[in-house]
């Protein structure tokens, strides 16, 4: 599932292509809204809220979409061949004289009144990449269920919006605890620093090309002290050396059975709440499956 920074990149592309332009083509290919016609209306803005996309349209309407695992929005010029999947996977088309936005495999697509957007996103916690970001509120929500495993709590968008499975695994590695450790069992002071680091990492990655999330190279600043220290067996390097291969932009995610970049122990893989979860048994303490 796309992380909050990837969804924000999608919103930025859609906003650049559609905002301020009158729709000359509108096709919503879901039964409930198949007869809706948005042509002649101006797109006002496209914004991300956590992992949700809100396309606001003249007349007090909002097109709400969510990518979940396989969804995607693609933007094409008038003479460009559409790429993104077969035609039967297209769920939405929004076009103007300069661009056409095509939504593929969108599991959530609904047309709302703009003043009723809270029906779709009102349950979300503070957005790590949004103007409403409130680390204190995020901490309060995480600590409200101290017995809950940290990995599950980080993924719960009601606590803080924008963290996906990649960041979940990487943040638990940086906290030196397994994703199954209860939130309330974290050492004093770790959770506030972890929340602050989550916000900084999403901001650092929001302008990177899609699917090139980098965690390791973001650890070369003193703000991570106490979360990203190397174990005592390391020989004088307070942080891991920068990776040289694409797959080493991440410490643990997608690296099952490969050696940990910090201690050399093979990375483990198991499911947590039906999601593939990676951790290093040498660097991370706490319960495991």
Short mmCIF file of C-alpha atoms in Angstrom, two decimals:
data_model
loop_
_atom_site.label_atom_id
_atom_site.label_comp_id
_atom_site.label_asym_id
_atom_site.label_seq_id
_atom_site.Cartn_x
_atom_site.Cartn_y
_atom_site.Cartn_z
CA UNK A 1 0.00 0.00 0.00
CA UNK A 2 1.41 3.44 -0.91
CA UNK A 3 2.83 5.45 1.96
CA UNK A 4 1.70 8.99 2.73
CA UNK A 5 4.61 10.54 0.83
CA UNK A 6 3.70 8.60 -2.34
CA UNK A 7 0.06 9.66 -2.07
CA UNK A 8 1.19 13.27 -1.67
CA UNK A 9 3.26 12.96 -4.86
CA UNK A 10 0.16 11.69 -6.67
CA UNK A 11 -1.89 14.61 -5.37
CA UNK A 12 0.80 17.05 -6.53
CA UNK A 13 0.79 15.58 -10.05
CA UNK A 14 -2.99 15.64 -10.27
CA UNK A 15 -3.16 19.19 -8.94
CA UNK A 16 -0.63 20.39 -11.52
CA UNK A 17 -2.61 18.76 -14.34
CA UNK A 18 -6.17 19.57 -13.30
CA UNK A 19 -6.41 22.50 -10.89
CA UNK A 20 -7.75 25.71 -12.39
CA UNK A 21 -8.90 23.93 -15.55
CA UNK A 22 -12.41 23.24 -16.79
CA UNK A 23 -13.22 19.56 -17.20
CA UNK A 24 -13.98 18.61 -20.79
CA UNK A 25 -14.22 14.90 -20.00
CA UNK A 26 -15.67 13.10 -17.01
CA UNK A 27 -16.25 9.37 -16.68
CA UNK A 28 -16.72 7.66 -13.30
CA UNK A 29 -16.87 3.92 -13.94
CA UNK A 30 -18.46 2.75 -10.71
CA UNK A 31 -22.16 1.89 -10.66
CA UNK A 32 -23.22 4.38 -8.01
CA UNK A 33 -21.75 7.38 -9.84
CA UNK A 34 -21.77 6.20 -13.46
CA UNK A 35 -24.30 8.85 -14.47
CA UNK A 36 -22.50 11.74 -12.75
CA UNK A 37 -21.30 14.35 -15.24
CA UNK A 38 -18.64 16.78 -14.08
CA UNK A 39 -17.88 18.34 -17.48
CA UNK A 40 -18.02 22.12 -17.52
CA UNK A 41 -16.91 22.38 -13.90
CA UNK A 42 -13.53 23.71 -12.79
CA UNK A 43 -11.23 21.61 -10.65
CA UNK A 44 -10.32 23.73 -7.64
CA UNK A 45 -7.55 21.65 -6.08
CA UNK A 46 -6.31 18.14 -5.40
CA UNK A 47 -5.00 17.42 -1.94
CA UNK A 48 -3.83 14.42 0.05
CA UNK A 49 -5.15 13.60 3.49
CA UNK A 50 -3.09 10.75 4.88
CA UNK A 51 -3.47 8.07 2.22
CA UNK A 52 -6.67 9.56 0.80
CA UNK A 53 -6.97 11.80 -2.28
CA UNK A 54 -9.52 14.62 -2.39
CA UNK A 55 -10.22 16.27 -5.77
CA UNK A 56 -12.35 19.34 -5.10
CA UNK A 57 -14.54 20.52 -7.94
CA UNK A 58 -16.59 23.63 -8.59
CA UNK A 59 -20.10 23.40 -7.21
CA UNK A 60 -19.19 22.04 -3.80
CA UNK A 61 -18.21 18.54 -4.94
CA UNK A 62 -15.27 16.35 -3.93
CA UNK A 63 -14.12 13.20 -5.69
CA UNK A 64 -12.65 10.98 -2.98
CA UNK A 65 -10.33 8.14 -3.94
CA UNK A 66 -7.99 5.73 -2.16
CA UNK A 67 -5.28 3.70 -3.86
CA UNK A 68 -5.00 0.88 -1.30
CA UNK A 69 -2.70 -1.87 -2.67
CA UNK A 70 -2.97 -1.64 -6.46
CA UNK A 71 -4.66 1.64 -7.35
CA UNK A 72 -2.95 4.37 -9.38
CA UNK A 73 -3.66 7.71 -11.01
CA UNK A 74 -1.82 8.43 -14.27
CA UNK A 75 -1.66 11.76 -16.10
CA UNK A 76 -1.38 11.88 -19.91
CA UNK A 77 -1.08 14.56 -22.56
CA UNK A 78 -3.65 14.58 -25.40
CA UNK A 79 -1.46 12.66 -27.87
CA UNK A 80 -0.03 10.20 -25.33
CA UNK A 81 -1.03 6.54 -25.23
CA UNK A 82 -2.55 5.56 -21.90
CA UNK A 83 -0.47 3.16 -19.82
CA UNK A 84 -1.36 1.73 -16.46
CA UNK A 85 -3.40 -1.35 -17.19
CA UNK A 86 -6.10 -2.73 -19.48
CA UNK A 87 -9.15 -0.63 -20.17
CA UNK A 88 -11.44 -2.68 -17.95
CA UNK A 89 -9.34 -1.61 -14.92
CA UNK A 90 -10.07 2.10 -15.47
CA UNK A 91 -12.36 3.48 -12.79
CA UNK A 92 -12.19 7.24 -13.44
CA UNK A 93 -11.29 9.67 -16.21
CA UNK A 94 -10.97 13.42 -15.65
CA UNK A 95 -9.76 15.47 -18.60
CA UNK A 96 -9.26 19.01 -19.80
CA UNK A 97 -7.77 20.44 -22.98
CA UNK A 98 -4.19 19.83 -21.81
CA UNK A 99 -4.21 16.70 -19.65
CA UNK A 100 -6.20 13.59 -18.89
CA UNK A 101 -6.04 11.91 -15.47
CA UNK A 102 -6.91 8.23 -15.50
CA UNK A 103 -7.57 6.25 -12.33
CA UNK A 104 -6.74 2.55 -12.51
CA UNK A 105 -7.97 -0.14 -10.10
CA UNK A 106 -9.29 2.37 -7.58
CA UNK A 107 -10.95 0.35 -4.80
CA UNK A 108 -12.49 3.50 -3.30
CA UNK A 109 -14.10 6.11 -5.54
CA UNK A 110 -16.99 8.26 -4.42
CA UNK A 111 -18.45 11.67 -5.14
CA UNK A 112 -19.18 13.68 -2.00
CA UNK A 113 -20.37 17.11 -1.08
CA UNK A 114 -17.24 19.03 -0.09
CA UNK A 115 -18.81 20.02 3.20
CA UNK A 116 -19.21 16.31 3.96
CA UNK A 117 -15.57 15.26 3.44
CA UNK A 118 -15.38 14.26 7.08
CA UNK A 119 -17.47 11.22 6.17
CA UNK A 120 -14.40 9.96 4.30
CA UNK A 121 -11.45 11.33 6.27
CA UNK A 122 -12.80 12.62 9.57
CA UNK A 123 -11.60 9.51 11.41
CA UNK A 124 -7.95 10.11 10.54
CA UNK A 125 -5.36 11.17 13.07
CA UNK A 126 -3.00 14.10 12.48
CA UNK A 127 -1.42 13.94 9.03
CA UNK A 128 2.38 13.59 9.11
CA UNK A 129 2.62 15.63 5.90
CA UNK A 130 -0.34 17.92 6.47
CA UNK A 131 -0.89 21.35 7.98
CA UNK A 132 -2.76 19.70 10.86
CA UNK A 133 0.29 17.74 12.03
CA UNK A 134 0.23 17.62 15.83
CA UNK A 135 2.87 15.33 17.39
CA UNK A 136 1.33 15.70 20.83
CA UNK A 137 -2.04 14.45 19.62
CA UNK A 138 -0.36 11.58 17.76
CA UNK A 139 1.45 10.56 20.95
CA UNK A 140 -1.75 10.71 22.97
CA UNK A 141 -3.51 8.44 20.50
CA UNK A 142 -0.65 5.95 20.36
CA UNK A 143 -0.44 5.79 24.16
CA UNK A 144 -4.20 5.38 24.54
CA UNK A 145 -3.73 1.63 23.91
CA UNK A 146 -0.44 0.78 25.69
CA UNK A 147 -0.89 -2.98 25.24
CA UNK A 148 -1.16 -2.74 21.46
CA UNK A 149 1.85 -3.90 19.39
CA UNK A 150 3.86 -0.95 18.13
CA UNK A 151 3.70 -2.03 14.49
CA UNK A 152 -0.10 -2.20 14.52
CA UNK A 153 -0.37 1.14 16.33
CA UNK A 154 1.86 2.89 13.79
CA UNK A 155 -0.24 1.57 10.90
CA UNK A 156 -3.53 2.65 12.45
CA UNK A 157 -4.41 5.80 10.52
CA UNK A 158 -6.62 6.92 13.40
CA UNK A 159 -3.45 7.48 15.44
CA UNK A 160 -1.39 9.29 12.83
CA UNK A 161 -2.03 9.38 9.10
CA UNK A 162 0.54 8.51 6.47
CA UNK A 163 2.62 5.59 7.77
CA UNK A 164 2.52 2.43 5.67
CA UNK A 165 4.12 -0.97 6.02
CA UNK A 166 7.55 0.11 4.78
CA UNK A 167 7.84 2.92 7.32
CA UNK A 168 6.40 0.71 10.04
CA UNK A 169 9.19 -1.84 9.62
CA UNK A 170 11.92 0.77 9.27
CA UNK A 171 10.79 2.84 12.24
CA UNK A 172 10.69 -0.21 14.50
CA UNK A 173 14.23 -1.04 13.39
CA UNK A 174 15.38 2.48 14.20
CA UNK A 175 13.73 2.22 17.62
CA UNK A 176 15.69 -1.01 18.18
CA UNK A 177 12.47 -2.91 19.09
CA UNK A 178 10.36 -5.48 17.29
CA UNK A 179 6.99 -4.49 15.82
CA UNK A 180 5.33 -6.84 18.34
CA UNK A 181 6.53 -4.93 21.40
CA UNK A 182 3.59 -3.23 23.17
CA UNK A 183 3.59 0.55 22.86
CA UNK A 184 3.63 0.91 26.63
CA UNK A 185 6.78 -1.21 26.92
CA UNK A 186 8.94 1.17 24.91
CA UNK A 187 11.84 2.72 26.85
CA UNK A 188 11.19 6.19 28.21
CA UNK A 189 11.52 8.92 25.60
CA UNK A 190 11.67 6.61 22.58
CA UNK A 191 8.11 7.10 21.33
CA UNK A 192 8.27 10.93 21.06
CA UNK A 193 11.57 10.67 19.17
CA UNK A 194 10.13 7.96 16.93
CA UNK A 195 7.10 10.11 16.04
CA UNK A 196 9.38 13.06 15.27
CA UNK A 197 11.59 10.86 13.09
CA UNK A 198 8.56 9.50 11.22
CA UNK A 199 7.54 13.04 10.32
CA UNK A 200 11.06 13.93 9.19
CA UNK A 201 11.48 10.81 7.06
CA UNK A 202 8.17 11.29 5.24
CA UNK A 203 9.07 14.90 4.52
CA UNK A 204 12.54 13.87 3.31
CA UNK A 205 11.05 11.32 0.90
CA UNK A 206 8.01 13.19 -0.37
CA UNK A 207 9.89 14.70 -3.33
CA UNK A 208 11.83 11.57 -4.25
CA UNK A 209 10.79 9.54 -7.31
CA UNK A 210 8.01 7.08 -6.58
CA UNK A 211 9.14 3.77 -4.97
CA UNK A 212 12.60 5.04 -4.01
CA UNK A 213 11.94 5.65 -0.34
CA UNK A 214 15.27 6.09 1.44
CA UNK A 215 15.76 5.54 5.14
CA UNK A 216 19.46 4.75 5.56
CA UNK A 217 20.81 7.96 4.04
CA UNK A 218 18.52 10.03 6.26
CA UNK A 219 20.33 8.94 9.42
CA UNK A 220 23.34 11.15 9.04
CA UNK A 221 22.01 13.92 11.25
CA UNK A 222 22.25 14.28 15.04
CA UNK A 223 18.44 14.54 15.38
CA UNK A 224 18.22 10.76 15.30
CA UNK A 225 20.53 10.23 18.26
CA UNK A 226 19.12 7.61 20.58
CA UNK A 227 17.16 5.86 17.83
CA UNK A 228 19.71 4.92 15.21
CA UNK A 229 22.84 4.16 17.19
CA UNK A 230 24.86 1.20 16.05
CA UNK A 231 25.50 -1.65 18.52
CA UNK A 232 28.68 -1.72 20.57
CA UNK A 233 30.28 -4.31 18.31
CA UNK A 234 30.53 -1.69 15.52
CA UNK A 235 34.04 -0.32 15.16
CA UNK A 236 33.81 3.39 15.65
CA UNK A 237 31.05 4.19 13.14
CA UNK A 238 28.15 5.83 15.02
CA UNK A 239 25.82 5.17 12.07
CA UNK A 240 25.78 2.69 9.19
CA UNK A 241 27.69 3.67 6.08
CA UNK A 242 25.48 4.88 3.20
CA UNK A 243 24.22 2.05 0.97
CA UNK A 244 25.47 1.70 -2.60
CA UNK A 245 22.67 -0.41 -4.08
CA UNK A 246 19.03 0.52 -4.57
CA UNK A 247 17.78 -2.29 -2.32
CA UNK A 248 19.93 -0.95 0.51
CA UNK A 249 18.07 2.31 0.77
CA UNK A 250 16.11 0.48 3.47
CA UNK A 251 17.45 -1.28 6.55
CA UNK A 252 15.04 -4.22 6.78
CA UNK A 253 12.02 -3.95 4.48
CA UNK A 254 12.26 -6.36 1.56
CA UNK A 255 15.59 -7.77 2.81
CA UNK A 256 14.49 -11.14 4.25
CA UNK A 257 17.40 -13.54 4.81
CA UNK A 258 19.95 -10.89 3.78
CA UNK A 259 22.47 -9.65 6.37
CA UNK A 260 21.52 -6.69 8.51
CA UNK A 261 23.36 -3.56 7.37
CA UNK A 262 24.22 -2.81 11.01
CA UNK A 263 25.09 -6.16 12.63
CA UNK A 264 25.12 -8.78 9.87
CA UNK A 265 22.35 -10.96 11.33
CA UNK A 266 19.96 -12.30 8.65
CA UNK A 267 16.76 -10.26 8.43
CA UNK A 268 13.61 -12.15 9.41
CA UNK A 269 10.15 -12.03 7.84
CA UNK A 270 6.72 -12.82 9.34
CA UNK A 271 3.16 -11.57 9.06
CA UNK A 272 1.72 -8.99 11.41
CA UNK A 273 -1.97 -8.32 10.93
CA UNK A 274 -1.70 -9.96 7.47
CA UNK A 275 1.16 -7.67 6.38
CA UNK A 276 4.72 -8.81 5.63
CA UNK A 277 6.87 -7.55 8.49
CA UNK A 278 10.67 -7.46 8.51
CA UNK A 279 12.99 -7.17 11.51
CA UNK A 280 16.55 -7.86 12.63
CA UNK A 281 16.74 -10.32 15.56
CA UNK A 282 20.21 -9.04 16.34
CA UNK A 283 19.36 -5.34 16.59
CA UNK A 284 15.74 -5.36 17.71
CA UNK A 285 14.58 -6.57 21.11
CA UNK A 286 11.09 -7.63 22.09
CA UNK A 287 8.56 -10.36 21.34
CA UNK A 288 8.47 -12.09 17.96
CA UNK A 289 6.00 -14.51 16.33
#
